Amino acid sequence: MVTNITGKTLDVPALPDGYQWCAWHPQYRDIHAEVKYRSFEDEIDALVFPSLSTRSGCQRLMIDICSRNGFLPETTWLIGHHKTMGFVGNHFCATIQGVVNPNGWGAIQNVGVVPEHRDHGLGKSLVMQCLNGFQQVGVNEIFLEVTSDNFRAIQLYEKLGFVKQKLIYRAESLKRV
Ligand SMILES: CC(C)(COP(=O)(O)OP(=O)(O)OC[C@H]1O[C@@H](n2cnc3c(N)ncnc32)[C@H](O)[C@@H]1OP(=O)(O)O)[C@@H](O)C(=O)NCCC(=O)NCCS
Protein backbone atom coordinates (compact mmCIF):
# COMPACT_ATOMS: atom_id res chain seq x y z
CA MET A 1 0.00 0.00 0.00
CA VAL A 2 1.25 3.51 -0.74
CA THR A 3 0.60 7.11 0.21
CA ASN A 4 2.02 10.49 -0.75
CA ILE A 5 2.22 12.96 2.16
CA THR A 6 3.55 15.96 0.25
CA GLY A 7 2.11 19.12 1.83
CA LYS A 8 -0.27 17.15 4.06
CA THR A 9 -0.95 18.28 7.62
CA LEU A 10 -0.29 15.23 9.73
CA ASP A 11 -1.87 15.63 13.15
CA VAL A 12 -0.78 12.88 15.50
CA PRO A 13 -3.75 11.97 17.73
CA ALA A 14 -3.08 12.44 21.46
CA LEU A 15 -2.46 9.15 23.23
CA PRO A 16 -5.14 7.98 25.70
CA ASP A 17 -4.47 8.52 29.43
CA GLY A 18 -1.69 6.39 30.80
CA TYR A 19 0.17 5.98 27.49
CA GLN A 20 3.35 7.78 26.48
CA TRP A 21 5.65 8.08 23.48
CA CYS A 22 9.18 6.78 23.62
CA ALA A 23 11.50 8.02 20.86
CA TRP A 24 14.20 5.81 19.35
CA HIS A 25 17.40 5.15 21.23
CA PRO A 26 19.73 2.23 20.40
CA GLN A 27 19.21 0.87 23.92
CA TYR A 28 15.56 0.22 22.99
CA ARG A 29 16.36 -2.12 20.10
CA ASP A 30 15.55 -5.29 22.04
CA ILE A 31 12.37 -3.76 23.45
CA HIS A 32 11.15 -3.06 19.91
CA ALA A 33 11.92 -6.70 19.13
CA GLU A 34 10.00 -7.95 22.16
CA VAL A 35 6.95 -5.78 21.43
CA LYS A 36 7.08 -6.81 17.77
CA TYR A 37 7.11 -10.47 18.85
CA ARG A 38 4.17 -10.03 21.25
CA SER A 39 2.21 -8.11 18.59
CA PHE A 40 2.71 -10.57 15.72
CA GLU A 41 2.68 -13.90 17.57
CA ASP A 42 -0.17 -15.99 16.07
CA GLU A 43 -1.10 -13.21 13.61
CA ILE A 44 -1.54 -13.75 9.89
CA ASP A 45 1.52 -11.68 8.94
CA ALA A 46 3.73 -14.04 10.96
CA LEU A 47 2.64 -16.87 8.62
CA VAL A 48 3.95 -14.95 5.62
CA PHE A 49 7.09 -13.78 7.39
CA PRO A 50 8.07 -16.56 9.83
CA SER A 51 10.72 -14.28 11.42
CA LEU A 52 7.86 -12.39 13.04
CA SER A 53 6.65 -15.52 14.84
CA THR A 54 9.71 -16.05 17.06
CA ARG A 55 11.57 -13.89 19.59
CA SER A 56 14.90 -14.59 17.97
CA GLY A 57 13.46 -13.80 14.53
CA CYS A 58 12.16 -10.45 15.78
CA GLN A 59 15.55 -9.69 17.35
CA ARG A 60 17.28 -10.42 14.04
CA LEU A 61 14.76 -8.24 12.20
CA MET A 62 15.42 -5.31 14.55
CA ILE A 63 19.19 -5.70 14.20
CA ASP A 64 18.73 -5.65 10.42
CA ILE A 65 16.37 -2.65 10.41
CA CYS A 66 18.41 -0.38 12.64
CA SER A 67 21.72 -1.20 11.00
CA ARG A 68 20.51 -0.22 7.50
CA ASN A 69 21.90 2.99 5.98
CA GLY A 70 18.36 4.24 5.48
CA PHE A 71 17.17 3.62 9.04
CA LEU A 72 15.23 6.69 10.26
CA PRO A 73 15.13 7.23 14.04
CA GLU A 74 12.52 10.00 13.47
CA THR A 75 10.01 7.38 12.27
CA THR A 76 10.76 4.78 14.93
CA TRP A 77 8.69 4.80 18.11
CA LEU A 78 7.51 2.80 21.05
CA ILE A 79 4.40 3.46 23.12
CA GLY A 80 4.57 2.69 26.84
CA HIS A 81 1.81 2.19 29.37
CA HIS A 82 2.47 3.05 33.01
CA LYS A 83 -0.01 0.59 34.51
CA THR A 84 1.64 -2.45 32.99
CA MET A 85 5.10 -1.77 34.41
CA GLY A 86 6.52 -5.13 35.38
CA PHE A 87 9.26 -7.27 33.99
CA VAL A 88 11.59 -5.72 31.45
CA GLY A 89 9.89 -4.74 28.22
CA ASN A 90 6.37 -5.26 29.53
CA HIS A 91 5.86 -1.54 30.06
CA PHE A 92 5.81 -1.15 26.27
CA CYS A 93 2.84 -2.11 24.15
CA ALA A 94 3.29 -0.74 20.61
CA THR A 95 6.10 -0.38 18.08
CA ILE A 96 6.81 1.05 14.63
CA GLN A 97 9.97 1.58 12.60
CA GLY A 98 10.75 3.31 9.31
CA VAL A 99 13.54 3.26 6.74
CA VAL A 100 14.20 5.10 3.51
CA ASN A 101 15.10 2.85 0.59
CA PRO A 102 17.83 3.69 -1.94
CA ASN A 103 15.09 4.76 -4.43
CA GLY A 104 13.95 7.46 -1.96
CA TRP A 105 10.73 5.73 -0.90
CA GLY A 106 9.96 5.52 2.80
CA ALA A 107 9.06 2.07 4.08
CA ILE A 108 7.06 1.47 7.24
CA GLN A 109 8.15 -1.70 8.99
CA ASN A 110 5.96 -3.96 11.10
CA VAL A 111 3.35 -1.81 12.85
CA GLY A 112 2.44 -3.71 16.02
CA VAL A 113 0.19 -3.22 19.05
CA VAL A 114 0.09 -6.04 21.63
CA PRO A 115 -3.37 -7.68 21.82
CA GLU A 116 -4.39 -6.34 25.25
CA HIS A 117 -3.87 -2.72 24.14
CA ARG A 118 -5.68 -2.80 20.79
CA ASP A 119 -8.73 -0.73 19.82
CA HIS A 120 -7.56 2.31 21.82
CA GLY A 121 -6.30 4.21 18.79
CA LEU A 122 -2.64 3.29 19.31
CA GLY A 123 -2.25 1.81 15.82
CA LYS A 124 -3.53 5.02 14.25
CA SER A 125 -1.28 7.18 16.44
CA LEU A 126 1.77 5.05 15.62
CA VAL A 127 1.29 5.36 11.87
CA MET A 128 0.64 9.12 12.09
CA GLN A 129 3.72 9.64 14.27
CA CYS A 130 5.80 7.64 11.80
CA LEU A 131 4.45 9.60 8.77
CA ASN A 132 5.29 12.79 10.64
CA GLY A 133 8.87 11.58 11.01
CA PHE A 134 9.11 10.87 7.27
CA GLN A 135 7.78 14.35 6.50
CA GLN A 136 10.34 15.96 8.83
CA VAL A 137 13.19 14.43 6.86
CA GLY A 138 11.61 15.21 3.48
CA VAL A 139 10.52 11.68 2.52
CA ASN A 140 7.02 11.98 1.10
CA GLU A 141 6.31 8.78 -0.80
CA ILE A 142 5.67 5.99 1.65
CA PHE A 143 4.84 2.32 1.26
CA LEU A 144 4.19 -0.67 3.43
CA GLU A 145 3.36 -4.31 2.85
CA VAL A 146 0.45 -6.01 4.54
CA THR A 147 -1.09 -9.42 4.05
CA SER A 148 -4.24 -9.05 1.96
CA ASP A 149 -6.27 -11.01 4.55
CA ASN A 150 -5.28 -8.63 7.36
CA PHE A 151 -8.52 -6.64 7.10
CA ARG A 152 -8.03 -4.83 10.38
CA ALA A 153 -4.67 -3.42 9.36
CA ILE A 154 -5.83 -2.62 5.82
CA GLN A 155 -8.82 -0.70 7.19
CA LEU A 156 -6.48 1.28 9.44
CA TYR A 157 -4.12 2.15 6.56
CA GLU A 158 -6.97 3.10 4.20
CA LYS A 159 -8.40 5.46 6.82
CA LEU A 160 -5.00 7.14 6.97
CA GLY A 161 -4.83 7.65 3.20
CA PHE A 162 -2.97 4.59 1.95
CA VAL A 163 -4.19 2.91 -1.23
CA LYS A 164 -3.52 -0.58 -2.49
CA GLN A 165 -0.82 -0.62 -5.13
CA LYS A 166 -0.14 -4.18 -6.12
CA LEU A 167 -0.75 -7.74 -5.10
CA ILE A 168 2.36 -9.83 -4.52
CA TYR A 169 2.11 -13.62 -4.35
CA ARG A 170 4.63 -15.21 -2.03
CA ALA A 171 5.76 -18.83 -1.87
CA GLU A 172 3.52 -19.44 1.14
CA SER A 173 0.62 -18.73 -1.30
CA LEU A 174 -0.65 -15.91 0.88
CA LYS A 175 -1.03 -12.56 -0.80
CA ARG A 176 0.32 -9.15 0.14
CA VAL A 177 -0.86 -5.78 -1.12
C1 LIG B 1 -3.36 -3.61 13.05
C2 LIG B 1 -3.06 -3.05 14.44
C3 LIG B 1 -1.70 -2.35 14.43
C4 LIG B 1 -4.18 -2.03 14.80
O1 LIG B 1 -3.85 -1.48 16.07
P1 LIG B 1 -4.98 -0.84 17.02
O2 LIG B 1 -4.28 -0.08 18.07
O3 LIG B 1 -5.93 -1.88 17.46
O4 LIG B 1 -5.72 0.13 15.98
P2 LIG B 1 -6.56 1.44 16.36
O5 LIG B 1 -7.25 1.24 17.68
O6 LIG B 1 -5.70 2.63 16.18
O7 LIG B 1 -7.66 1.40 15.22
C5 LIG B 1 -7.47 2.14 14.05
C6 LIG B 1 -8.37 1.61 12.97
O8 LIG B 1 -8.08 0.22 12.74
C7 LIG B 1 -9.27 -0.47 12.38
N1 LIG B 1 -9.60 -1.41 13.45
C8 LIG B 1 -9.13 -1.43 14.72
N2 LIG B 1 -9.67 -2.45 15.37
C9 LIG B 1 -10.48 -3.10 14.51
C10 LIG B 1 -11.30 -4.25 14.60
N3 LIG B 1 -11.42 -4.95 15.74
N4 LIG B 1 -11.96 -4.66 13.48
C11 LIG B 1 -11.87 -3.95 12.33
N5 LIG B 1 -11.11 -2.82 12.20
C12 LIG B 1 -10.43 -2.42 13.27
C13 LIG B 1 -10.35 0.57 12.32
O9 LIG B 1 -10.36 1.09 11.00
C14 LIG B 1 -9.87 1.62 13.29
O10 LIG B 1 -10.35 2.90 13.02
P3 LIG B 1 -11.54 3.51 13.93
O11 LIG B 1 -11.07 3.46 15.35
O12 LIG B 1 -11.70 4.89 13.37
O13 LIG B 1 -12.73 2.60 13.70
C15 LIG B 1 -3.11 -4.17 15.51
O14 LIG B 1 -4.31 -4.87 15.37
C16 LIG B 1 -1.96 -5.16 15.42
O15 LIG B 1 -0.87 -4.93 15.95
N6 LIG B 1 -2.18 -6.31 14.75
C17 LIG B 1 -1.18 -7.39 14.68
C18 LIG B 1 0.03 -6.99 13.90
C19 LIG B 1 -0.34 -6.57 12.50
O16 LIG B 1 -1.09 -7.25 11.80
N7 LIG B 1 0.20 -5.41 12.08
C20 LIG B 1 0.00 -4.87 10.77
C21 LIG B 1 0.89 -5.56 9.83
S1 LIG B 1 1.53 -4.49 8.60
Coordinates of C-alpha atoms and ligand atoms in Angstrom, one line a residue:
M1 CA 0.0 0.0 0.0
V2 CA 1.2 3.5 -0.7
T3 CA 0.6 7.1 0.2
N4 CA 2.0 10.5 -0.7
I5 CA 2.2 13.0 2.2
T6 CA 3.5 16.0 0.3
G7 CA 2.1 19.1 1.8
K8 CA -0.3 17.2 4.1
T9 CA -0.9 18.3 7.6
L10 CA -0.3 15.2 9.7
D11 CA -1.9 15.6 13.2
V12 CA -0.8 12.9 15.5
P13 CA -3.8 12.0 17.7
A14 CA -3.1 12.4 21.5
L15 CA -2.5 9.1 23.2
P16 CA -5.1 8.0 25.7
D17 CA -4.5 8.5 29.4
G18 CA -1.7 6.4 30.8
Y19 CA 0.2 6.0 27.5
Q20 CA 3.3 7.8 26.5
W21 CA 5.7 8.1 23.5
C22 CA 9.2 6.8 23.6
A23 CA 11.5 8.0 20.9
W24 CA 14.2 5.8 19.3
H25 CA 17.4 5.1 21.2
P26 CA 19.7 2.2 20.4
Q27 CA 19.2 0.9 23.9
Y28 CA 15.6 0.2 23.0
R29 CA 16.4 -2.1 20.1
D30 CA 15.5 -5.3 22.0
I31 CA 12.4 -3.8 23.5
H32 CA 11.2 -3.1 19.9
A33 CA 11.9 -6.7 19.1
E34 CA 10.0 -8.0 22.2
V35 CA 6.9 -5.8 21.4
K36 CA 7.1 -6.8 17.8
Y37 CA 7.1 -10.5 18.9
R38 CA 4.2 -10.0 21.2
S39 CA 2.2 -8.1 18.6
F40 CA 2.7 -10.6 15.7
E41 CA 2.7 -13.9 17.6
D42 CA -0.2 -16.0 16.1
E43 CA -1.1 -13.2 13.6
I44 CA -1.5 -13.8 9.9
D45 CA 1.5 -11.7 8.9
A46 CA 3.7 -14.0 11.0
L47 CA 2.6 -16.9 8.6
V48 CA 3.9 -15.0 5.6
F49 CA 7.1 -13.8 7.4
P50 CA 8.1 -16.6 9.8
S51 CA 10.7 -14.3 11.4
L52 CA 7.9 -12.4 13.0
S53 CA 6.7 -15.5 14.8
T54 CA 9.7 -16.0 17.1
R55 CA 11.6 -13.9 19.6
S56 CA 14.9 -14.6 18.0
G57 CA 13.5 -13.8 14.5
C58 CA 12.2 -10.4 15.8
Q59 CA 15.5 -9.7 17.3
R60 CA 17.3 -10.4 14.0
L61 CA 14.8 -8.2 12.2
M62 CA 15.4 -5.3 14.5
I63 CA 19.2 -5.7 14.2
D64 CA 18.7 -5.7 10.4
I65 CA 16.4 -2.6 10.4
C66 CA 18.4 -0.4 12.6
S67 CA 21.7 -1.2 11.0
R68 CA 20.5 -0.2 7.5
N69 CA 21.9 3.0 6.0
G70 CA 18.4 4.2 5.5
F71 CA 17.2 3.6 9.0
L72 CA 15.2 6.7 10.3
P73 CA 15.1 7.2 14.0
E74 CA 12.5 10.0 13.5
T75 CA 10.0 7.4 12.3
T76 CA 10.8 4.8 14.9
W77 CA 8.7 4.8 18.1
L78 CA 7.5 2.8 21.1
I79 CA 4.4 3.5 23.1
G80 CA 4.6 2.7 26.8
H81 CA 1.8 2.2 29.4
H82 CA 2.5 3.1 33.0
K83 CA 0.0 0.6 34.5
T84 CA 1.6 -2.5 33.0
M85 CA 5.1 -1.8 34.4
G86 CA 6.5 -5.1 35.4
F87 CA 9.3 -7.3 34.0
V88 CA 11.6 -5.7 31.5
G89 CA 9.9 -4.7 28.2
N90 CA 6.4 -5.3 29.5
H91 CA 5.9 -1.5 30.1
F92 CA 5.8 -1.1 26.3
C93 CA 2.8 -2.1 24.2
A94 CA 3.3 -0.7 20.6
T95 CA 6.1 -0.4 18.1
I96 CA 6.8 1.0 14.6
Q97 CA 10.0 1.6 12.6
G98 CA 10.8 3.3 9.3
V99 CA 13.5 3.3 6.7
V100 CA 14.2 5.1 3.5
N101 CA 15.1 2.8 0.6
P102 CA 17.8 3.7 -1.9
N103 CA 15.1 4.8 -4.4
G104 CA 13.9 7.5 -2.0
W105 CA 10.7 5.7 -0.9
G106 CA 10.0 5.5 2.8
A107 CA 9.1 2.1 4.1
I108 CA 7.1 1.5 7.2
Q109 CA 8.1 -1.7 9.0
N110 CA 6.0 -4.0 11.1
V111 CA 3.4 -1.8 12.8
G112 CA 2.4 -3.7 16.0
V113 CA 0.2 -3.2 19.1
V114 CA 0.1 -6.0 21.6
P115 CA -3.4 -7.7 21.8
E116 CA -4.4 -6.3 25.3
H117 CA -3.9 -2.7 24.1
R118 CA -5.7 -2.8 20.8
D119 CA -8.7 -0.7 19.8
H120 CA -7.6 2.3 21.8
G121 CA -6.3 4.2 18.8
L122 CA -2.6 3.3 19.3
G123 CA -2.2 1.8 15.8
K124 CA -3.5 5.0 14.2
S125 CA -1.3 7.2 16.4
L126 CA 1.8 5.0 15.6
V127 CA 1.3 5.4 11.9
M128 CA 0.6 9.1 12.1
Q129 CA 3.7 9.6 14.3
C130 CA 5.8 7.6 11.8
L131 CA 4.5 9.6 8.8
N132 CA 5.3 12.8 10.6
G133 CA 8.9 11.6 11.0
F134 CA 9.1 10.9 7.3
Q135 CA 7.8 14.3 6.5
Q136 CA 10.3 16.0 8.8
V137 CA 13.2 14.4 6.9
G138 CA 11.6 15.2 3.5
V139 CA 10.5 11.7 2.5
N140 CA 7.0 12.0 1.1
E141 CA 6.3 8.8 -0.8
I142 CA 5.7 6.0 1.7
F143 CA 4.8 2.3 1.3
L144 CA 4.2 -0.7 3.4
E145 CA 3.4 -4.3 2.9
V146 CA 0.5 -6.0 4.5
T147 CA -1.1 -9.4 4.1
S148 CA -4.2 -9.1 2.0
D149 CA -6.3 -11.0 4.5
N150 CA -5.3 -8.6 7.4
F151 CA -8.5 -6.6 7.1
R152 CA -8.0 -4.8 10.4
A153 CA -4.7 -3.4 9.4
I154 CA -5.8 -2.6 5.8
Q155 CA -8.8 -0.7 7.2
L156 CA -6.5 1.3 9.4
Y157 CA -4.1 2.1 6.6
E158 CA -7.0 3.1 4.2
K159 CA -8.4 5.5 6.8
L160 CA -5.0 7.1 7.0
G161 CA -4.8 7.7 3.2
F162 CA -3.0 4.6 2.0
V163 CA -4.2 2.9 -1.2
K164 CA -3.5 -0.6 -2.5
Q165 CA -0.8 -0.6 -5.1
K166 CA -0.1 -4.2 -6.1
L167 CA -0.7 -7.7 -5.1
I168 CA 2.4 -9.8 -4.5
Y169 CA 2.1 -13.6 -4.4
R170 CA 4.6 -15.2 -2.0
A171 CA 5.8 -18.8 -1.9
E172 CA 3.5 -19.4 1.1
S173 CA 0.6 -18.7 -1.3
L174 CA -0.6 -15.9 0.9
K175 CA -1.0 -12.6 -0.8
R176 CA 0.3 -9.1 0.1
V177 CA -0.9 -5.8 -1.1
Ligands
LIG1 C1 -3.4 -3.6 13.0 C2 -3.1 -3.0 14.4 C3 -1.7 -2.4 14.4 C4 -4.2 -2.0 14.8 O1 -3.9 -1.5 16.1 P1 -5.0 -0.8 17.0 O2 -4.3 -0.1 18.1 O3 -5.9 -1.9 17.5 O4 -5.7 0.1 16.0 P2 -6.6 1.4 16.4 O5 -7.2 1.2 17.7 O6 -5.7 2.6 16.2 O7 -7.7 1.4 15.2 C5 -7.5 2.1 14.1 C6 -8.4 1.6 13.0 O8 -8.1 0.2 12.7 C7 -9.3 -0.5 12.4 N1 -9.6 -1.4 13.5 C8 -9.1 -1.4 14.7 N2 -9.7 -2.5 15.4 C9 -10.5 -3.1 14.5 C10 -11.3 -4.2 14.6 N3 -11.4 -5.0 15.7 N4 -12.0 -4.7 13.5 C11 -11.9 -3.9 12.3 N5 -11.1 -2.8 12.2 C12 -10.4 -2.4 13.3 C13 -10.4 0.6 12.3 O9 -10.4 1.1 11.0 C14 -9.9 1.6 13.3 O10 -10.4 2.9 13.0 P3 -11.5 3.5 13.9 O11 -11.1 3.5 15.3 O12 -11.7 4.9 13.4 O13 -12.7 2.6 13.7 C15 -3.1 -4.2 15.5 O14 -4.3 -4.9 15.4 C16 -2.0 -5.2 15.4 O15 -0.9 -4.9 16.0 N6 -2.2 -6.3 14.7 C17 -1.2 -7.4 14.7 C18 0.0 -7.0 13.9 C19 -0.3 -6.6 12.5 O16 -1.1 -7.3 11.8 N7 0.2 -5.4 12.1 C20 0.0 -4.9 10.8 C21 0.9 -5.6 9.8 S1 1.5 -4.5 8.6

